[in-house]
């Protein structure tokens, strides 16, 4: 780099001497773009120690003005490895975005400022009459405070109202919605800066932690005891993103799932309108193909609606499932859909529940919101996951479970990592369940035993030490996993060995090319995929080939 008319100057916006003059070319990086004067000549300031370069006309104009803190900012080049006693936390004082290597700093106020906040500084006052009746003033100094809008403690520069003794985040006063609807409550909830002291301590309806009533949050005008943290209520898993202030609240008319047609209580269900269904309080059958068409689980003596003309059957509770519903697993309303279409080997078409990752061709709840359909191929939950509500009482745990939105938890039943939607115990900090283990059937039948198998956790009453799965002939790990057992025979069996991956697909209903069959014959079929005898309780039989081929799982099909 060559230069002419060089001089060393000391200016208030930098802590090192600067070379000032015209440069024929430059190989150093500039904090901002430097326009050419003519034929590659540049007029600028340059710091040799920091390798910083400033266009002279811009620097003289910009640094002649004071920042909103009434001081002149200086330009620094941040060290890649900060000193132990450094006061620079590498984040912008105002927006908390990470600072670039070259940034601005007020040495008097001891704050660092990012380039975006220098170009567009935060306003000194904010007036949002819908949120607060007074103007709020920016406190430039870094202080530790608890935001009156969200109740979160922070080290920031808040906006304050001296008349009301309020301190709030800029985001909270500008962005927090006033009235919203969330998937955890049936009514709309409203934001307030002061929840007020009610009867006893209030518990957040999402995270289940206590709420400090002296600060802000969301409350329900119809349910005095219901409250939610501001941050919890506006999470994308909970809120649909719509501000409902000034939007009339209209109750949506949802069609009933069935109509009663006579005095006997017979019904016509929307999924089977061609025939009449009649309630049977104690229906028992040995037919393994006789399963509820909705949840695809065995009837096992539960009250059910049976068709008077064909083998169509529904659990009573499944027949009463609503056509539309809000659920904890999704932030939009879900619609009940019926599909009797089987997956086909040509395109592997079947529904996979995004909560438990099991395959099913039973009824599903689906989201038809335009944004969800645009961003995600399909949002579908099977009716078993959609029927889980709070508080959820599991037979194998003494405390109720909640969707507390905790991430990176480990399932107590199967030991796998749960990335989304765990059910957690608020009493036992380490107890969580994934949706697959939450919805496991409590009792099942299997060809290996004449009795019902029960879902268990921990050591069996009849066994001690290592347990042995009689299906795959390997050890089980009862200290970590759930397993199925027969108390009368002392069997202990792996979950996957008992259920397989075809358990939630309908049996004995042939399609043009495939059929799901129970593996209960004397000779087990040979799988055309893995080339071994099928050990799973069900298998896929292809009817489009002669002789018919078999697959022991979806992976093998």
Coordinates of C-alpha atoms in Angstrom, one line a residue:
X1 CA 0.0 0.0 0.0
X2 CA 1.4 3.4 -1.0
X3 CA 0.2 6.7 0.3
X4 CA 0.8 10.4 0.0
X5 CA 0.4 13.4 2.4
X6 CA 0.3 11.1 5.4
X7 CA -0.1 12.5 8.9
X8 CA -0.7 11.0 12.3
X9 CA -3.8 12.2 14.1
X10 CA -5.6 11.4 17.4
X11 CA -9.4 11.5 17.2
X12 CA -12.0 10.9 19.8
X13 CA -13.6 7.9 18.1
X14 CA -10.6 5.6 18.3
X15 CA -8.0 4.8 21.0
X16 CA -5.0 4.5 18.7
X17 CA -3.3 7.1 16.5
X18 CA -4.7 7.2 13.0
X19 CA -3.0 7.8 9.6
X20 CA -4.9 10.4 7.7
X21 CA -4.5 11.0 4.0
X22 CA -5.1 9.7 0.5
X23 CA -4.2 6.1 -0.4
X24 CA -3.6 4.8 -3.9
X25 CA -4.8 1.3 -3.0
X26 CA -5.6 -0.6 0.1
X27 CA -5.3 -4.2 1.3
X28 CA -6.9 -3.7 4.7
X29 CA -10.5 -4.3 5.6
X30 CA -12.9 -1.4 6.3
X31 CA -15.6 -1.3 8.9
X32 CA -17.7 0.4 6.2
X33 CA -17.3 0.6 2.4
X34 CA -14.9 3.3 1.2
X35 CA -15.8 5.0 -2.1
X36 CA -13.0 5.9 -4.6
X37 CA -12.0 9.5 -5.1
X38 CA -10.5 8.9 -8.6
X39 CA -8.4 6.3 -10.3
X40 CA -8.1 4.1 -7.2
X41 CA -7.3 6.9 -4.8
X42 CA -9.0 6.7 -1.4
X43 CA -9.3 9.4 1.3
X44 CA -9.5 7.7 4.7
X45 CA -8.3 7.2 8.2
X46 CA -6.3 4.0 8.9
X47 CA -5.2 2.3 12.2
X48 CA -2.2 0.1 11.7
X49 CA -2.5 -1.6 15.0
X50 CA -6.2 -2.7 14.6
X51 CA -6.2 -2.9 10.7
X52 CA -9.3 -0.6 10.8
X53 CA -10.0 1.8 7.9
X54 CA -12.6 4.6 7.9
X55 CA -13.8 6.7 5.0
X56 CA -12.8 10.2 6.1
X57 CA -15.9 12.1 5.0
X58 CA -18.2 9.5 6.7
X59 CA -16.1 9.4 9.9
X60 CA -16.0 13.2 10.2
X61 CA -19.7 13.4 9.7
X62 CA -20.8 10.4 11.8
X63 CA -18.6 11.0 14.9
X64 CA -19.4 14.7 15.0
X65 CA -22.8 13.6 16.3
X66 CA -23.4 12.1 19.7
X67 CA -25.1 8.8 20.2
X68 CA -28.4 8.5 22.2
X69 CA -26.3 8.2 25.4
X70 CA -25.0 11.8 24.7
X71 CA -21.5 10.6 24.2
X72 CA -19.3 10.0 21.1
X73 CA -18.9 6.3 20.2
X74 CA -15.5 4.8 19.6
X75 CA -14.6 2.0 17.2
X76 CA -12.9 -1.0 18.6
X77 CA -11.5 -4.2 17.1
X78 CA -12.5 -7.0 19.5
X79 CA -9.9 -9.5 20.5
X80 CA -10.7 -13.0 19.3
X81 CA -9.8 -14.4 22.7
X82 CA -11.2 -12.0 25.4
X83 CA -9.2 -11.2 28.5
X84 CA -10.3 -12.8 31.8
X85 CA -11.1 -9.4 33.3
X86 CA -12.7 -7.9 30.1
X87 CA -16.0 -6.1 30.6
X88 CA -17.0 -6.6 27.0
X89 CA -19.4 -9.5 26.8
X90 CA -19.3 -9.7 23.0
X91 CA -23.0 -8.8 22.7
X92 CA -24.7 -5.6 21.7
X93 CA -26.0 -3.7 24.8
X94 CA -29.4 -3.0 23.2
X95 CA -30.4 -5.9 20.9
X96 CA -28.1 -8.6 22.5
X97 CA -26.9 -9.8 19.0
X98 CA -23.4 -11.0 18.9
X99 CA -20.9 -8.3 18.0
X100 CA -18.8 -8.3 14.9
X101 CA -15.1 -8.3 15.2
X102 CA -15.2 -4.5 14.7
X103 CA -17.8 -2.8 16.7
X104 CA -18.7 0.5 18.5
X105 CA -18.3 1.2 22.1
X106 CA -19.1 4.0 24.6
X107 CA -16.2 3.9 27.1
X108 CA -18.0 6.3 29.4
X109 CA -21.2 4.2 29.7
X110 CA -19.2 1.0 29.4
X111 CA -21.4 -0.4 26.7
X112 CA -20.8 -2.0 23.3
X113 CA -23.1 -1.3 20.4
X114 CA -23.6 -3.3 17.2
X115 CA -23.6 -1.8 13.8
X116 CA -27.4 -2.2 13.3
X117 CA -28.2 -0.4 16.6
X118 CA -25.8 2.4 15.6
X119 CA -27.6 2.8 12.3
X120 CA -31.0 2.5 13.8
X121 CA -30.8 3.2 17.6
X122 CA -33.6 2.2 19.9
X123 CA -36.1 5.0 20.7
X124 CA -35.6 7.0 23.9
X125 CA -39.4 6.8 24.6
X126 CA -42.1 4.3 23.7
X127 CA -45.8 5.1 23.9
X128 CA -48.1 2.1 23.5
X129 CA -51.5 3.1 25.0
X130 CA -53.0 -0.4 24.6
X131 CA -50.3 -1.8 26.8
X132 CA -49.7 1.1 29.2
X133 CA -51.3 4.5 29.7
X134 CA -47.9 6.4 30.2
X135 CA -44.9 6.8 28.0
X136 CA -41.9 4.6 28.9
X137 CA -38.4 5.9 28.9
X138 CA -35.3 4.0 27.9
X139 CA -32.8 3.5 30.8
X140 CA -29.4 3.5 29.1
X141 CA -27.5 2.0 31.9
X142 CA -27.1 -1.7 32.2
X143 CA -29.0 -2.8 35.3
X144 CA -30.3 -6.1 36.7
X145 CA -34.1 -6.0 36.8
X146 CA -37.2 -8.2 36.6
X147 CA -39.5 -7.3 33.7
X148 CA -43.0 -6.4 34.9
X149 CA -44.5 -7.7 31.6
X150 CA -42.9 -11.2 31.5
X151 CA -41.5 -11.7 35.0
X152 CA -38.1 -12.6 33.7
X153 CA -34.9 -11.3 35.4
X154 CA -32.4 -9.8 33.0
X155 CA -29.2 -7.7 32.8
X156 CA -30.3 -5.2 30.2
X157 CA -31.4 -1.6 29.6
X158 CA -35.2 -1.6 30.3
X159 CA -37.9 0.9 29.5
X160 CA -39.2 2.5 32.7
X161 CA -42.4 4.3 33.9
X162 CA -41.5 6.3 36.9
X163 CA -45.1 7.0 37.7
X164 CA -46.1 3.4 38.0
X165 CA -42.7 2.0 39.0
X166 CA -42.5 -0.3 36.0
X167 CA -39.5 -1.7 34.2
X168 CA -40.0 -3.7 31.0
X169 CA -38.1 -5.1 28.0
X170 CA -38.5 -3.3 24.7
X171 CA -39.7 -6.5 23.1
X172 CA -42.4 -7.0 25.8
X173 CA -43.9 -3.5 25.4
X174 CA -43.8 -3.6 21.6
X175 CA -44.4 -7.3 20.7
X176 CA -46.3 -9.1 23.4
X177 CA -49.9 -9.7 22.2
X178 CA -52.7 -8.4 24.4
X179 CA -55.3 -11.2 23.8
X180 CA -54.5 -14.7 22.6
X181 CA -55.8 -18.2 22.4
X182 CA -53.5 -21.1 23.4
X183 CA -53.8 -24.9 23.1
X184 CA -53.7 -25.4 26.9
X185 CA -57.0 -23.6 27.7
X186 CA -60.5 -23.4 26.3
X187 CA -60.9 -19.7 26.7
X188 CA -59.0 -16.6 25.5
X189 CA -56.3 -15.2 27.9
X190 CA -55.3 -11.6 28.4
X191 CA -52.0 -10.0 29.2
X192 CA -51.6 -8.0 32.4
X193 CA -48.7 -6.2 34.1
X194 CA -49.8 -7.4 37.5
X195 CA -51.5 -10.8 38.0
X196 CA -52.5 -9.9 41.5
X197 CA -52.5 -12.1 44.6
X198 CA -55.3 -14.6 44.5
X199 CA -56.1 -17.6 46.6
X200 CA -52.8 -19.4 47.1
X201 CA -49.9 -19.5 44.7
X202 CA -50.7 -19.6 41.0
X203 CA -49.1 -22.2 38.8
X204 CA -48.3 -21.7 35.1
X205 CA -50.7 -23.6 32.9
X206 CA -47.8 -24.6 30.6
X207 CA -44.5 -25.2 32.5
X208 CA -46.3 -26.0 35.8
X209 CA -43.9 -23.8 37.8
X210 CA -45.1 -21.2 40.3
X211 CA -45.8 -17.7 39.0
X212 CA -44.8 -14.6 40.9
X213 CA -48.1 -12.7 41.2
X214 CA -46.3 -9.3 41.6
X215 CA -45.3 -9.4 37.9
X216 CA -47.0 -9.7 34.6
X217 CA -48.4 -12.7 32.7
X218 CA -51.6 -14.0 31.0
X219 CA -54.8 -14.7 32.9
X220 CA -58.3 -15.9 32.0
X221 CA -61.2 -13.6 32.8
X222 CA -63.5 -16.6 33.2
X223 CA -61.2 -18.8 35.3
X224 CA -59.7 -16.7 38.1
X225 CA -57.2 -19.3 39.1
X226 CA -55.7 -19.8 35.6
X227 CA -52.5 -18.0 34.7
X228 CA -49.5 -18.5 32.3
X229 CA -46.1 -17.0 32.1
X230 CA -45.7 -14.5 29.3
X231 CA -42.8 -16.4 27.7
X232 CA -44.6 -19.8 28.0
X233 CA -47.9 -18.5 26.5
X234 CA -46.2 -17.1 23.4
X235 CA -44.1 -20.1 22.6
X236 CA -44.7 -21.4 19.1
X237 CA -45.7 -24.8 20.5
X238 CA -48.5 -23.2 22.5
X239 CA -49.7 -20.1 20.6
X240 CA -50.9 -19.9 17.0
X241 CA -49.3 -16.4 16.5
X242 CA -52.7 -14.5 16.2
X243 CA -53.4 -11.4 18.1
X244 CA -57.1 -11.5 19.0
X245 CA -57.6 -8.1 20.5
X246 CA -60.6 -6.4 18.9
X247 CA -61.5 -9.7 17.2
X248 CA -65.0 -10.8 18.2
X249 CA -65.1 -14.1 20.1
X250 CA -67.4 -16.4 18.2
X251 CA -68.0 -20.0 19.2
X252 CA -67.4 -22.4 16.3
X253 CA -70.2 -24.8 15.6
X254 CA -68.7 -28.3 15.5
X255 CA -70.8 -31.0 14.1
X256 CA -71.5 -34.0 16.4
X257 CA -69.7 -37.2 15.5
X258 CA -73.0 -39.2 15.4
X259 CA -76.7 -38.9 15.5
X260 CA -79.0 -41.0 17.8
X261 CA -81.7 -42.5 15.6
X262 CA -84.1 -44.3 18.0
X263 CA -85.1 -44.8 21.6
X264 CA -82.7 -47.8 22.0
X265 CA -79.7 -45.4 21.6
X266 CA -78.7 -46.7 18.2
X267 CA -76.5 -44.2 16.3
X268 CA -75.4 -43.4 12.8
X269 CA -71.7 -42.4 13.0
X270 CA -70.2 -40.0 10.4
X271 CA -67.6 -42.6 9.5
X272 CA -70.2 -45.3 8.8
X273 CA -73.3 -43.6 7.6
X274 CA -74.6 -46.6 5.6
X275 CA -75.5 -48.7 8.7
X276 CA -76.7 -48.3 12.2
X277 CA -74.4 -49.0 15.2
X278 CA -75.7 -50.3 18.6
X279 CA -73.9 -50.1 22.0
X280 CA -72.7 -53.3 23.5
X281 CA -71.5 -52.9 27.1
X282 CA -69.5 -56.1 27.5
X283 CA -68.5 -57.4 24.1
X284 CA -66.0 -60.2 24.2
X285 CA -64.6 -62.1 21.2
X286 CA -61.7 -64.4 20.4
X287 CA -61.5 -63.0 16.8
X288 CA -58.1 -61.3 16.6
X289 CA -59.2 -59.4 13.6
X290 CA -62.0 -57.7 15.5
X291 CA -60.5 -54.4 16.4
X292 CA -61.8 -50.8 16.8
X293 CA -61.7 -49.2 13.4
X294 CA -60.7 -45.9 15.0
X295 CA -57.8 -46.6 17.4
X296 CA -57.0 -50.1 15.9
X297 CA -56.8 -51.6 19.4
X298 CA -58.5 -54.8 20.6
X299 CA -62.0 -54.4 22.2
X300 CA -61.2 -56.7 25.2
X301 CA -64.5 -56.4 26.9
X302 CA -64.7 -52.5 26.7
X303 CA -68.1 -50.9 25.8
X304 CA -68.3 -50.6 22.0
X305 CA -70.7 -49.7 19.2
X306 CA -71.2 -52.6 16.8
X307 CA -72.7 -52.5 13.3
X308 CA -76.0 -54.4 13.0
X309 CA -75.2 -55.5 9.4
X310 CA -71.4 -55.9 9.1
X311 CA -68.3 -56.3 11.3
X312 CA -67.7 -52.6 11.7
X313 CA -67.0 -51.8 15.4
X314 CA -65.9 -48.7 17.5
X315 CA -65.0 -48.3 21.1
X316 CA -67.6 -46.1 22.8
X317 CA -65.0 -43.5 23.7
X318 CA -63.7 -43.5 20.1
X319 CA -67.2 -43.0 18.8
X320 CA -67.5 -39.9 21.0
X321 CA -64.2 -38.3 19.8
X322 CA -65.0 -34.7 18.6
X323 CA -64.8 -33.8 14.9
X324 CA -62.5 -30.8 15.8
X325 CA -60.4 -30.2 18.8
X326 CA -57.5 -28.2 20.3
X327 CA -54.7 -30.4 21.6
X328 CA -51.5 -29.9 23.5
X329 CA -49.4 -31.3 20.7
X330 CA -50.1 -28.6 18.2
X331 CA -50.9 -24.9 18.2
X332 CA -53.8 -25.1 15.7
X333 CA -57.1 -26.8 15.8
X334 CA -57.1 -30.4 14.5
X335 CA -59.8 -32.1 12.5
X336 CA -60.7 -35.8 12.8
X337 CA -60.2 -37.7 9.6
X338 CA -61.2 -41.2 8.5
X339 CA -59.2 -43.2 6.0
X340 CA -59.7 -46.8 5.1
X341 CA -56.9 -46.6 2.5
X342 CA -54.1 -49.1 3.1
X343 CA -50.5 -48.4 2.3
X344 CA -49.3 -50.1 -0.9
X345 CA -46.0 -51.6 -1.5
X346 CA -45.5 -49.5 -4.7
X347 CA -45.5 -46.2 -2.8
X348 CA -45.4 -47.2 0.9
X349 CA -48.5 -45.1 1.6
X350 CA -49.5 -45.1 5.3
X351 CA -49.9 -42.6 8.0
X352 CA -47.1 -42.0 10.5
X353 CA -48.1 -40.2 13.7
X354 CA -45.6 -37.3 14.1
X355 CA -45.8 -37.6 17.9
X356 CA -45.1 -41.3 18.5
X357 CA -43.7 -42.2 15.1
X358 CA -45.9 -45.3 14.8
X359 CA -47.6 -46.3 11.6
X360 CA -51.4 -46.5 11.5
X361 CA -54.4 -46.7 9.1
X362 CA -56.9 -45.8 11.8
X363 CA -58.5 -42.5 12.4
X364 CA -56.2 -39.5 12.6
X365 CA -56.3 -35.8 13.7
X366 CA -54.9 -33.5 11.1
X367 CA -54.0 -29.8 10.8
X368 CA -55.5 -28.0 7.8
X369 CA -54.0 -24.6 8.6
X370 CA -52.5 -23.1 5.4
X371 CA -49.1 -22.3 7.0
X372 CA -48.7 -25.8 8.4
X373 CA -49.6 -27.4 5.0
X374 CA -47.1 -25.1 3.3
X375 CA -44.2 -25.6 5.7
X376 CA -44.7 -29.3 6.5
X377 CA -45.9 -32.0 4.3
X378 CA -48.5 -33.2 6.8
X379 CA -49.3 -32.7 10.5
X380 CA -51.1 -35.9 11.6
X381 CA -51.6 -37.5 15.0
X382 CA -53.2 -40.8 15.7
X383 CA -56.2 -40.8 18.0
X384 CA -54.2 -42.5 20.8
X385 CA -51.8 -39.5 21.0
X386 CA -54.6 -37.1 20.4
X387 CA -56.5 -38.5 23.4
X388 CA -53.7 -37.7 25.9
X389 CA -54.7 -34.8 28.1
X390 CA -53.4 -33.0 31.2
X391 CA -53.0 -34.1 33.9
X392 CA -52.1 -37.5 32.5
X393 CA -52.3 -40.3 35.0
X394 CA -50.2 -43.3 34.0
X395 CA -50.7 -46.6 35.6
X396 CA -47.0 -47.1 36.2
X397 CA -46.2 -43.8 37.9
X398 CA -47.6 -42.3 41.1
X399 CA -47.7 -38.6 40.0
X400 CA -49.6 -36.9 37.2
X401 CA -47.6 -36.0 34.0
X402 CA -47.7 -32.8 32.0
X403 CA -46.5 -31.4 28.7
X404 CA -44.0 -29.0 30.3
X405 CA -42.1 -28.3 27.0
X406 CA -38.8 -29.5 28.4
X407 CA -36.3 -30.5 25.7
X408 CA -33.6 -33.1 25.5
X409 CA -35.1 -35.4 28.1
X410 CA -34.6 -39.2 28.3
X411 CA -37.6 -41.5 28.2
X412 CA -37.8 -43.4 31.4
X413 CA -39.5 -46.3 29.7
X414 CA -37.3 -47.0 26.6
X415 CA -34.2 -44.9 27.3
X416 CA -34.3 -42.9 24.1
X417 CA -33.7 -39.2 23.9
X418 CA -36.9 -37.1 23.6
X419 CA -36.4 -34.1 21.4
X420 CA -40.1 -33.0 21.3
X421 CA -43.3 -33.3 23.3
X422 CA -42.2 -35.2 26.4
X423 CA -44.6 -35.9 29.2
X424 CA -42.8 -35.0 32.4
X425 CA -43.4 -35.4 36.1
X426 CA -43.2 -32.1 38.1
X427 CA -42.4 -34.0 41.3
X428 CA -39.8 -36.4 40.0
X429 CA -37.3 -34.2 38.0
X430 CA -35.9 -37.1 36.0
X431 CA -39.1 -38.8 35.0
X432 CA -40.3 -38.3 31.4
X433 CA -42.1 -40.4 28.8
X434 CA -42.0 -40.2 25.0
X435 CA -45.4 -40.4 23.3
X436 CA -44.8 -43.9 22.0
X437 CA -44.3 -45.3 25.5
X438 CA -47.1 -43.1 26.9
X439 CA -49.7 -44.7 24.6
X440 CA -48.6 -48.3 24.9
X441 CA -51.6 -50.6 25.4
X442 CA -51.8 -51.7 29.0
X443 CA -52.7 -55.3 28.2
X444 CA -52.3 -57.3 25.0
X445 CA -52.6 -60.9 23.8
X446 CA -49.7 -62.8 22.2
X447 CA -49.3 -66.3 20.8
X448 CA -46.5 -67.1 23.3
X449 CA -49.0 -67.1 26.2
X450 CA -52.6 -68.0 26.8
X451 CA -53.1 -65.1 29.3
X452 CA -53.2 -61.4 28.9
X453 CA -49.8 -59.7 29.0
X454 CA -49.6 -56.6 31.2
X455 CA -47.3 -53.6 30.8
X456 CA -44.8 -53.4 33.7
X457 CA -41.8 -51.4 34.8
X458 CA -39.0 -52.6 37.0
X459 CA -38.4 -56.1 38.4
X460 CA -41.2 -58.6 38.1
X461 CA -42.7 -60.0 41.3
X462 CA -41.8 -63.5 40.1
X463 CA -38.2 -62.8 39.0
X464 CA -35.1 -61.2 40.2
X465 CA -32.0 -60.2 38.4
X466 CA -31.8 -60.4 34.6
X467 CA -35.0 -61.1 32.7
X468 CA -35.2 -63.2 29.6
X469 CA -37.4 -62.4 26.6
X470 CA -38.9 -65.7 25.3
X471 CA -39.6 -64.3 21.9
X472 CA -36.1 -63.1 20.8
X473 CA -34.3 -65.1 23.4
X474 CA -32.2 -62.2 24.7
X475 CA -32.0 -60.4 28.1
X476 CA -34.4 -57.6 29.0
X477 CA -33.4 -54.5 31.0
X478 CA -36.2 -53.8 33.5
X479 CA -34.3 -51.0 35.2
X480 CA -34.6 -48.8 32.2
X481 CA -37.4 -50.1 29.9
X482 CA -41.0 -51.1 30.1
X483 CA -41.8 -54.6 29.2
X484 CA -44.7 -57.0 29.0
X485 CA -45.2 -59.7 31.6
X486 CA -47.5 -62.5 32.5
X487 CA -47.8 -62.7 36.3
X488 CA -49.2 -66.2 36.2
X489 CA -46.5 -67.7 34.0
X490 CA -43.5 -65.4 34.9
X491 CA -42.8 -64.3 31.3
X492 CA -41.0 -61.1 30.5
X493 CA -41.0 -59.8 26.9
X494 CA -39.6 -56.9 25.0
X495 CA -42.1 -54.2 23.9
X496 CA -41.0 -54.5 20.2
X497 CA -41.2 -58.2 20.3
X498 CA -44.8 -58.2 21.5
X499 CA -46.1 -55.4 19.2
X500 CA -43.8 -55.2 16.2
X501 CA -44.3 -52.2 13.9
X502 CA -47.6 -53.4 12.3
X503 CA -49.7 -53.5 15.6
X504 CA -51.6 -50.4 14.8
X505 CA -52.6 -51.4 11.3
X506 CA -56.0 -53.1 10.7
X507 CA -56.0 -56.9 10.4
X508 CA -57.8 -59.1 7.9
X509 CA -59.1 -56.3 5.7
X510 CA -57.6 -57.1 2.3
X511 CA -56.7 -54.4 -0.2
X512 CA -55.9 -54.9 -3.9
X513 CA -52.3 -55.8 -3.2
X514 CA -51.6 -56.3 0.6
X515 CA -53.1 -57.7 3.7
X516 CA -52.0 -57.6 7.4
X517 CA -52.2 -61.0 8.9
X518 CA -51.7 -62.4 12.5
X519 CA -48.6 -64.6 12.9
X520 CA -50.4 -67.4 14.7
X521 CA -50.0 -70.4 12.5
X522 CA -48.0 -73.4 13.4
X523 CA -45.4 -72.5 10.8
X524 CA -44.1 -69.0 10.6
X525 CA -43.8 -67.5 7.1
X526 CA -40.5 -66.8 5.5
X527 CA -39.8 -63.0 5.2
X528 CA -38.9 -62.1 1.6
X529 CA -36.9 -59.1 2.9
X530 CA -34.7 -60.3 5.7
X531 CA -34.9 -64.0 4.6
X532 CA -35.7 -65.3 8.1
X533 CA -38.9 -66.7 9.7
X534 CA -41.1 -63.9 10.9
X535 CA -40.9 -63.4 14.7
X536 CA -43.2 -60.4 14.9
X537 CA -46.9 -60.9 15.9
X538 CA -48.1 -59.7 12.5
X539 CA -46.8 -59.8 8.9
X540 CA -47.6 -58.3 5.5
X541 CA -48.9 -60.7 2.8
X542 CA -48.7 -59.5 -0.8
X543 CA -51.8 -60.7 -2.8
X544 CA -50.6 -59.4 -6.2
X545 CA -48.0 -62.2 -6.6
X546 CA -48.2 -65.9 -7.0
X547 CA -47.2 -67.5 -4.8
X548 CA -47.8 -64.7 -2.2
X549 CA -44.8 -63.1 -0.6
X550 CA -44.4 -62.1 3.0
X551 CA -42.7 -59.3 5.0
X552 CA -42.3 -59.3 8.8
X553 CA -42.1 -55.5 9.1
X554 CA -42.6 -52.3 7.1
X555 CA -38.8 -52.1 6.6
X556 CA -38.8 -55.5 5.0
X557 CA -41.8 -54.8 2.7

